[in-house]
Amino acid sequence: MEFANMMIITLNNILLTSTELRLFRRKLKSIDLALEENWNLFSTLFKSWCFDASSAISLCLLTSNYYLSHLVIKSLADLEITSRLLLQLDVLIQLLELPIFVKLRLQLLDPLRYSDLYKSLYGLLMILPQSTTFQNLRNRVSTISVFHENCGSYSSFSASSEEQPALASLENKLQERRDKEDITAKVKEKSRSLLEHFEEIQVNFEELQI
């Protein structure tokens, strides 16, 4: 288990930084987890990445599976938070400043759509001790919060000034929303199954450390 943990940490760093894996990173960043083939790829990677909590979270953030990243971070409360884990989470926060996570940072501009991303980042803040890395993450999230407060009144005005859509158009949008919600529910169900695998691996790893 110790070897697997170190191996996954190394592989995750290679995945995030290696020039040779640029195309594969691009595929993961734009992956549609609603497609069975893509989900199988993500699931296979995640089950291996489960040997290191920070790497598992990193993979979720890279693939925009923020629901699962939030679940994984919440589950850490039931595990022993070691100095080693805190160090790896510290490294993860630093990696979020890399160009590879520009998409994630831009998605912070849409809190309603990416609420699980906010939960993930705030969850990390609650776990991390106050440090330079903690301050950097808090400053970024706080900056976005101020942005939303300043834009709130403008957004409300813009929404109220728009004309009401035609009934047919509204029905189409409602149907699209229902279809999307069905797909999202299926992805969330699969994600909860992966969470169980993560928790099992982590508990076994803890027992071996005793």
PDB file of C-alpha atoms in Angstrom:
ATOM      1  CA  MET A   1       0.000   0.000   0.000  1.00  0.00           C
ATOM      2  CA  GLU A   2       2.851   2.375   0.816  1.00  0.00           C
ATOM      3  CA  PHE A   3       4.447   1.688  -2.556  1.00  0.00           C
ATOM      4  CA  ALA A   4       1.111   2.193  -4.331  1.00  0.00           C
ATOM      5  CA  ASN A   5       0.636   5.498  -2.511  1.00  0.00           C
ATOM      6  CA  MET A   6       4.026   6.833  -3.578  1.00  0.00           C
ATOM      7  CA  MET A   7       3.550   5.542  -7.119  1.00  0.00           C
ATOM      8  CA  ILE A   8       0.192   7.315  -7.525  1.00  0.00           C
ATOM      9  CA  ILE A   9       1.619  10.576  -6.171  1.00  0.00           C
ATOM     10  CA  THR A  10       4.383  10.355  -8.768  1.00  0.00           C
ATOM     11  CA  LEU A  11       2.003   9.439 -11.595  1.00  0.00           C
ATOM     12  CA  ASN A  12      -0.345  12.272 -10.669  1.00  0.00           C
ATOM     13  CA  ASN A  13       2.477  14.813 -10.751  1.00  0.00           C
ATOM     14  CA  ILE A  14       3.532  13.475 -14.147  1.00  0.00           C
ATOM     15  CA  LEU A  15      -0.054  13.672 -15.405  1.00  0.00           C
ATOM     16  CA  LEU A  16      -0.372  17.311 -14.362  1.00  0.00           C
ATOM     17  CA  THR A  17       3.014  18.593 -15.482  1.00  0.00           C
ATOM     18  CA  SER A  18       4.501  16.387 -18.198  1.00  0.00           C
ATOM     19  CA  THR A  19       4.699  17.898 -21.679  1.00  0.00           C
ATOM     20  CA  GLU A  20       4.314  14.447 -23.226  1.00  0.00           C
ATOM     21  CA  LEU A  21       0.864  14.060 -21.647  1.00  0.00           C
ATOM     22  CA  ARG A  22      -0.463  17.399 -22.879  1.00  0.00           C
ATOM     23  CA  LEU A  23      -2.985  15.810 -25.262  1.00  0.00           C
ATOM     24  CA  PHE A  24      -4.180  13.353 -22.637  1.00  0.00           C
ATOM     25  CA  ARG A  25      -4.659  16.205 -20.146  1.00  0.00           C
ATOM     26  CA  ARG A  26      -6.678  18.066 -22.748  1.00  0.00           C
ATOM     27  CA  LYS A  27      -8.877  15.000 -23.178  1.00  0.00           C
ATOM     28  CA  LEU A  28      -9.443  14.737 -19.425  1.00  0.00           C
ATOM     29  CA  LYS A  29     -10.198  18.450 -19.074  1.00  0.00           C
ATOM     30  CA  SER A  30     -12.945  18.276 -21.701  1.00  0.00           C
ATOM     31  CA  ILE A  31     -14.213  14.792 -20.879  1.00  0.00           C
ATOM     32  CA  ASP A  32     -17.976  14.219 -20.922  1.00  0.00           C
ATOM     33  CA  LEU A  33     -18.615  11.838 -18.047  1.00  0.00           C
ATOM     34  CA  ALA A  34     -22.161  11.203 -19.244  1.00  0.00           C
ATOM     35  CA  LEU A  35     -20.716   9.044 -22.032  1.00  0.00           C
ATOM     36  CA  GLU A  36     -20.098   5.450 -20.963  1.00  0.00           C
ATOM     37  CA  GLU A  37     -16.694   5.227 -22.642  1.00  0.00           C
ATOM     38  CA  ASN A  38     -15.481   8.389 -20.932  1.00  0.00           C
ATOM     39  CA  TRP A  39     -16.862   7.301 -17.583  1.00  0.00           C
ATOM     40  CA  ASN A  40     -15.024   3.985 -17.854  1.00  0.00           C
ATOM     41  CA  LEU A  41     -11.772   5.866 -18.457  1.00  0.00           C
ATOM     42  CA  PHE A  42     -12.345   8.163 -15.495  1.00  0.00           C
ATOM     43  CA  SER A  43     -13.465   5.306 -13.260  1.00  0.00           C
ATOM     44  CA  THR A  44     -10.381   3.236 -14.071  1.00  0.00           C
ATOM     45  CA  LEU A  45      -8.066   6.137 -13.306  1.00  0.00           C
ATOM     46  CA  PHE A  46      -9.905   7.115 -10.134  1.00  0.00           C
ATOM     47  CA  LYS A  47      -9.815   3.607  -8.668  1.00  0.00           C
ATOM     48  CA  SER A  48      -6.037   3.653  -9.006  1.00  0.00           C
ATOM     49  CA  TRP A  49      -5.736   7.243  -7.795  1.00  0.00           C
ATOM     50  CA  CYS A  50      -7.654   6.272  -4.623  1.00  0.00           C
ATOM     51  CA  PHE A  51      -4.383   5.174  -3.041  1.00  0.00           C
ATOM     52  CA  ASP A  52      -3.630   8.854  -2.452  1.00  0.00           C
ATOM     53  CA  ALA A  53      -6.391  11.210  -1.335  1.00  0.00           C
ATOM     54  CA  SER A  54      -4.885  14.391  -2.768  1.00  0.00           C
ATOM     55  CA  SER A  55      -4.299  12.715  -6.137  1.00  0.00           C
ATOM     56  CA  ALA A  56      -7.899  11.469  -6.220  1.00  0.00           C
ATOM     57  CA  ILE A  57      -9.151  14.994  -5.517  1.00  0.00           C
ATOM     58  CA  SER A  58      -6.808  16.369  -8.161  1.00  0.00           C
ATOM     59  CA  LEU A  59      -8.194  13.977 -10.782  1.00  0.00           C
ATOM     60  CA  CYS A  60     -11.759  14.992  -9.917  1.00  0.00           C
ATOM     61  CA  LEU A  61     -10.897  18.677 -10.223  1.00  0.00           C
ATOM     62  CA  LEU A  62      -9.083  18.122 -13.512  1.00  0.00           C
ATOM     63  CA  THR A  63     -12.081  16.316 -15.028  1.00  0.00           C
ATOM     64  CA  SER A  64     -14.616  18.761 -13.517  1.00  0.00           C
ATOM     65  CA  ASN A  65     -16.256  16.031 -11.446  1.00  0.00           C
ATOM     66  CA  TYR A  66     -16.732  18.480  -8.602  1.00  0.00           C
ATOM     67  CA  TYR A  67     -19.523  16.458  -7.032  1.00  0.00           C
ATOM     68  CA  LEU A  68     -17.138  13.575  -6.394  1.00  0.00           C
ATOM     69  CA  SER A  69     -14.315  15.870  -5.278  1.00  0.00           C
ATOM     70  CA  HIS A  70     -16.692  17.371  -2.715  1.00  0.00           C
ATOM     71  CA  LEU A  71     -17.685  13.903  -1.475  1.00  0.00           C
ATOM     72  CA  VAL A  72     -14.056  12.799  -1.205  1.00  0.00           C
ATOM     73  CA  ILE A  73     -13.085  15.923   0.737  1.00  0.00           C
ATOM     74  CA  LYS A  74     -16.038  15.463   3.106  1.00  0.00           C
ATOM     75  CA  SER A  75     -15.044  11.839   3.685  1.00  0.00           C
ATOM     76  CA  LEU A  76     -11.624  12.953   4.937  1.00  0.00           C
ATOM     77  CA  ALA A  77     -13.345  13.999   8.161  1.00  0.00           C
ATOM     78  CA  ASP A  78     -13.767  10.302   8.995  1.00  0.00           C
ATOM     79  CA  LEU A  79     -10.096   9.568   8.349  1.00  0.00           C
ATOM     80  CA  GLU A  80      -6.994  10.531  10.256  1.00  0.00           C
ATOM     81  CA  ILE A  81      -5.663  13.840   8.957  1.00  0.00           C
ATOM     82  CA  THR A  82      -1.920  13.249   9.007  1.00  0.00           C
ATOM     83  CA  SER A  83       0.839  15.771   8.391  1.00  0.00           C
ATOM     84  CA  ARG A  84       1.629  13.840   5.230  1.00  0.00           C
ATOM     85  CA  LEU A  85      -1.911  14.313   3.923  1.00  0.00           C
ATOM     86  CA  LEU A  86      -1.823  18.012   4.789  1.00  0.00           C
ATOM     87  CA  LEU A  87       1.442  18.357   2.897  1.00  0.00           C
ATOM     88  CA  GLN A  88      -0.041  16.686  -0.181  1.00  0.00           C
ATOM     89  CA  LEU A  89      -3.139  18.906  -0.009  1.00  0.00           C
ATOM     90  CA  ASP A  90      -0.843  21.919   0.262  1.00  0.00           C
ATOM     91  CA  VAL A  91       0.892  20.813  -2.938  1.00  0.00           C
ATOM     92  CA  LEU A  92      -2.496  20.302  -4.603  1.00  0.00           C
ATOM     93  CA  ILE A  93      -3.547  23.880  -3.820  1.00  0.00           C
ATOM     94  CA  GLN A  94      -0.311  25.143  -5.339  1.00  0.00           C
ATOM     95  CA  LEU A  95      -0.956  23.062  -8.465  1.00  0.00           C
ATOM     96  CA  LEU A  96      -4.347  24.751  -8.856  1.00  0.00           C
ATOM     97  CA  GLU A  97      -2.439  27.891  -9.823  1.00  0.00           C
ATOM     98  CA  LEU A  98      -0.942  26.153 -12.862  1.00  0.00           C
ATOM     99  CA  PRO A  99      -2.260  26.949 -16.375  1.00  0.00           C
ATOM    100  CA  ILE A 100      -3.783  23.473 -16.545  1.00  0.00           C
ATOM    101  CA  PHE A 101      -6.431  24.573 -14.036  1.00  0.00           C
ATOM    102  CA  VAL A 102      -7.382  27.817 -15.794  1.00  0.00           C
ATOM    103  CA  LYS A 103     -10.702  26.217 -16.757  1.00  0.00           C
ATOM    104  CA  LEU A 104     -11.442  25.498 -13.104  1.00  0.00           C
ATOM    105  CA  ARG A 105     -10.606  29.043 -12.049  1.00  0.00           C
ATOM    106  CA  LEU A 106     -12.836  30.501 -14.751  1.00  0.00           C
ATOM    107  CA  GLN A 107     -15.691  28.239 -13.675  1.00  0.00           C
ATOM    108  CA  LEU A 108     -15.615  30.035 -10.333  1.00  0.00           C
ATOM    109  CA  LEU A 109     -17.340  32.878 -12.172  1.00  0.00           C
ATOM    110  CA  ASP A 110     -20.484  30.743 -12.353  1.00  0.00           C
ATOM    111  CA  PRO A 111     -21.258  29.706  -8.746  1.00  0.00           C
ATOM    112  CA  LEU A 112     -24.800  28.525  -9.458  1.00  0.00           C
ATOM    113  CA  ARG A 113     -23.659  26.029 -12.057  1.00  0.00           C
ATOM    114  CA  TYR A 114     -20.516  24.942 -10.211  1.00  0.00           C
ATOM    115  CA  SER A 115     -21.652  24.980  -6.595  1.00  0.00           C
ATOM    116  CA  ASP A 116     -19.841  21.698  -5.887  1.00  0.00           C
ATOM    117  CA  LEU A 117     -16.589  23.335  -6.968  1.00  0.00           C
ATOM    118  CA  TYR A 118     -17.082  25.991  -4.312  1.00  0.00           C
ATOM    119  CA  LYS A 119     -17.887  23.313  -1.740  1.00  0.00           C
ATOM    120  CA  SER A 120     -14.693  21.494  -2.688  1.00  0.00           C
ATOM    121  CA  LEU A 121     -12.482  24.556  -2.340  1.00  0.00           C
ATOM    122  CA  TYR A 122     -14.087  25.681   0.904  1.00  0.00           C
ATOM    123  CA  GLY A 123     -13.775  22.117   2.179  1.00  0.00           C
ATOM    124  CA  LEU A 124     -10.041  22.234   1.512  1.00  0.00           C
ATOM    125  CA  LEU A 125      -9.857  25.547   3.360  1.00  0.00           C
ATOM    126  CA  MET A 126     -11.541  23.971   6.381  1.00  0.00           C
ATOM    127  CA  ILE A 127      -8.995  21.130   6.424  1.00  0.00           C
ATOM    128  CA  LEU A 128      -5.793  23.052   5.758  1.00  0.00           C
ATOM    129  CA  PRO A 129      -3.984  24.812   8.596  1.00  0.00           C
ATOM    130  CA  GLN A 130      -3.498  28.530   8.078  1.00  0.00           C
ATOM    131  CA  SER A 131      -0.427  28.980   5.933  1.00  0.00           C
ATOM    132  CA  THR A 132       0.690  30.814   2.819  1.00  0.00           C
ATOM    133  CA  THR A 133      -1.086  28.262   0.650  1.00  0.00           C
ATOM    134  CA  PHE A 134      -4.235  28.618   2.754  1.00  0.00           C
ATOM    135  CA  GLN A 135      -4.108  32.394   2.340  1.00  0.00           C
ATOM    136  CA  ASN A 136      -3.623  32.128  -1.424  1.00  0.00           C
ATOM    137  CA  LEU A 137      -6.661  29.885  -1.848  1.00  0.00           C
ATOM    138  CA  ARG A 138      -8.778  31.993   0.484  1.00  0.00           C
ATOM    139  CA  ASN A 139      -7.806  35.167  -1.372  1.00  0.00           C
ATOM    140  CA  ARG A 140      -8.805  33.671  -4.713  1.00  0.00           C
ATOM    141  CA  VAL A 141     -12.178  32.450  -3.453  1.00  0.00           C
ATOM    142  CA  SER A 142     -12.796  35.739  -1.621  1.00  0.00           C
ATOM    143  CA  THR A 143     -11.983  37.733  -4.752  1.00  0.00           C
ATOM    144  CA  ILE A 144     -14.602  35.818  -6.694  1.00  0.00           C
ATOM    145  CA  SER A 145     -17.142  36.330  -3.896  1.00  0.00           C
ATOM    146  CA  VAL A 146     -16.605  40.100  -4.069  1.00  0.00           C
ATOM    147  CA  PHE A 147     -17.002  39.932  -7.845  1.00  0.00           C
ATOM    148  CA  HIS A 148     -20.390  38.224  -7.503  1.00  0.00           C
ATOM    149  CA  GLU A 149     -21.554  40.755  -4.929  1.00  0.00           C
ATOM    150  CA  ASN A 150     -20.652  43.637  -7.241  1.00  0.00           C
ATOM    151  CA  CYS A 151     -22.312  42.006 -10.248  1.00  0.00           C
ATOM    152  CA  GLY A 152     -25.438  40.879  -8.413  1.00  0.00           C
ATOM    153  CA  SER A 153     -27.490  44.025  -8.932  1.00  0.00           C
ATOM    154  CA  TYR A 154     -26.517  44.256 -12.598  1.00  0.00           C
ATOM    155  CA  SER A 155     -27.485  40.628 -13.207  1.00  0.00           C
ATOM    156  CA  SER A 156     -30.876  41.178 -11.589  1.00  0.00           C
ATOM    157  CA  PHE A 157     -31.509  44.241 -13.734  1.00  0.00           C
ATOM    158  CA  SER A 158     -30.487  42.427 -16.913  1.00  0.00           C
ATOM    159  CA  ALA A 159     -32.720  39.460 -16.148  1.00  0.00           C
ATOM    160  CA  SER A 160     -35.756  41.637 -15.452  1.00  0.00           C
ATOM    161  CA  SER A 161     -35.298  43.654 -18.634  1.00  0.00           C
ATOM    162  CA  GLU A 162     -35.276  40.638 -20.945  1.00  0.00           C
ATOM    163  CA  GLU A 163     -38.416  39.709 -22.842  1.00  0.00           C
ATOM    164  CA  GLN A 164     -40.271  36.559 -21.865  1.00  0.00           C
ATOM    165  CA  PRO A 165     -39.410  33.664 -24.205  1.00  0.00           C
ATOM    166  CA  ALA A 166     -42.085  32.107 -26.374  1.00  0.00           C
ATOM    167  CA  LEU A 167     -44.024  29.213 -24.832  1.00  0.00           C
ATOM    168  CA  ALA A 168     -42.625  26.647 -27.278  1.00  0.00           C
ATOM    169  CA  SER A 169     -39.092  27.809 -26.613  1.00  0.00           C
ATOM    170  CA  LEU A 170     -39.697  27.641 -22.875  1.00  0.00           C
ATOM    171  CA  GLU A 171     -41.019  24.083 -23.110  1.00  0.00           C
ATOM    172  CA  ASN A 172     -37.964  23.030 -25.105  1.00  0.00           C
ATOM    173  CA  LYS A 173     -35.667  24.536 -22.520  1.00  0.00           C
ATOM    174  CA  LEU A 174     -37.532  22.800 -19.706  1.00  0.00           C
ATOM    175  CA  GLN A 175     -37.237  19.462 -21.498  1.00  0.00           C
ATOM    176  CA  GLU A 176     -33.524  20.006 -22.073  1.00  0.00           C
ATOM    177  CA  ARG A 177     -33.129  20.816 -18.402  1.00  0.00           C
ATOM    178  CA  ARG A 178     -34.976  17.651 -17.352  1.00  0.00           C
ATOM    179  CA  ASP A 179     -32.807  15.544 -19.674  1.00  0.00           C
ATOM    180  CA  LYS A 180     -29.666  17.145 -18.293  1.00  0.00           C
ATOM    181  CA  GLU A 181     -30.820  16.552 -14.718  1.00  0.00           C
ATOM    182  CA  ASP A 182     -31.402  12.863 -15.506  1.00  0.00           C
ATOM    183  CA  ILE A 183     -27.869  12.556 -16.881  1.00  0.00           C
ATOM    184  CA  THR A 184     -26.434  14.415 -13.886  1.00  0.00           C
ATOM    185  CA  ALA A 185     -28.295  12.111 -11.489  1.00  0.00           C
ATOM    186  CA  LYS A 186     -26.776   9.047 -13.167  1.00  0.00           C
ATOM    187  CA  VAL A 187     -23.263  10.502 -12.960  1.00  0.00           C
ATOM    188  CA  LYS A 188     -23.794  11.340  -9.286  1.00  0.00           C
ATOM    189  CA  GLU A 189     -24.975   7.806  -8.564  1.00  0.00           C
ATOM    190  CA  LYS A 190     -21.850   6.376 -10.190  1.00  0.00           C
ATOM    191  CA  SER A 191     -19.730   8.896  -8.291  1.00  0.00           C
ATOM    192  CA  ARG A 192     -21.153   7.738  -4.964  1.00  0.00           C
ATOM    193  CA  SER A 193     -20.157   4.200  -5.896  1.00  0.00           C
ATOM    194  CA  LEU A 194     -16.592   5.380  -6.532  1.00  0.00           C
ATOM    195  CA  LEU A 195     -16.618   7.163  -3.179  1.00  0.00           C
ATOM    196  CA  GLU A 196     -17.265   3.839  -1.453  1.00  0.00           C
ATOM    197  CA  HIS A 197     -14.229   2.389  -3.214  1.00  0.00           C
ATOM    198  CA  PHE A 198     -12.126   5.371  -2.126  1.00  0.00           C
ATOM    199  CA  GLU A 199     -13.210   5.029   1.497  1.00  0.00           C
ATOM    200  CA  GLU A 200     -12.472   1.304   1.493  1.00  0.00           C
ATOM    201  CA  ILE A 201      -8.955   1.859   0.150  1.00  0.00           C
ATOM    202  CA  GLN A 202      -8.245   4.643   2.626  1.00  0.00           C
ATOM    203  CA  VAL A 203      -9.507   2.646   5.622  1.00  0.00           C
ATOM    204  CA  ASN A 204      -7.345  -0.314   4.617  1.00  0.00           C
ATOM    205  CA  PHE A 205      -4.367   1.997   4.232  1.00  0.00           C
ATOM    206  CA  GLU A 206      -4.954   3.455   7.702  1.00  0.00           C
ATOM    207  CA  GLU A 207      -5.149   0.002   9.271  1.00  0.00           C
ATOM    208  CA  LEU A 208      -1.808  -0.939   7.751  1.00  0.00           C
ATOM    209  CA  GLN A 209      -0.252   2.165   9.295  1.00  0.00           C
ATOM    210  CA  ILE A 210      -1.190   1.055  12.836  1.00  0.00           C
TER     211      ILE A 210
END
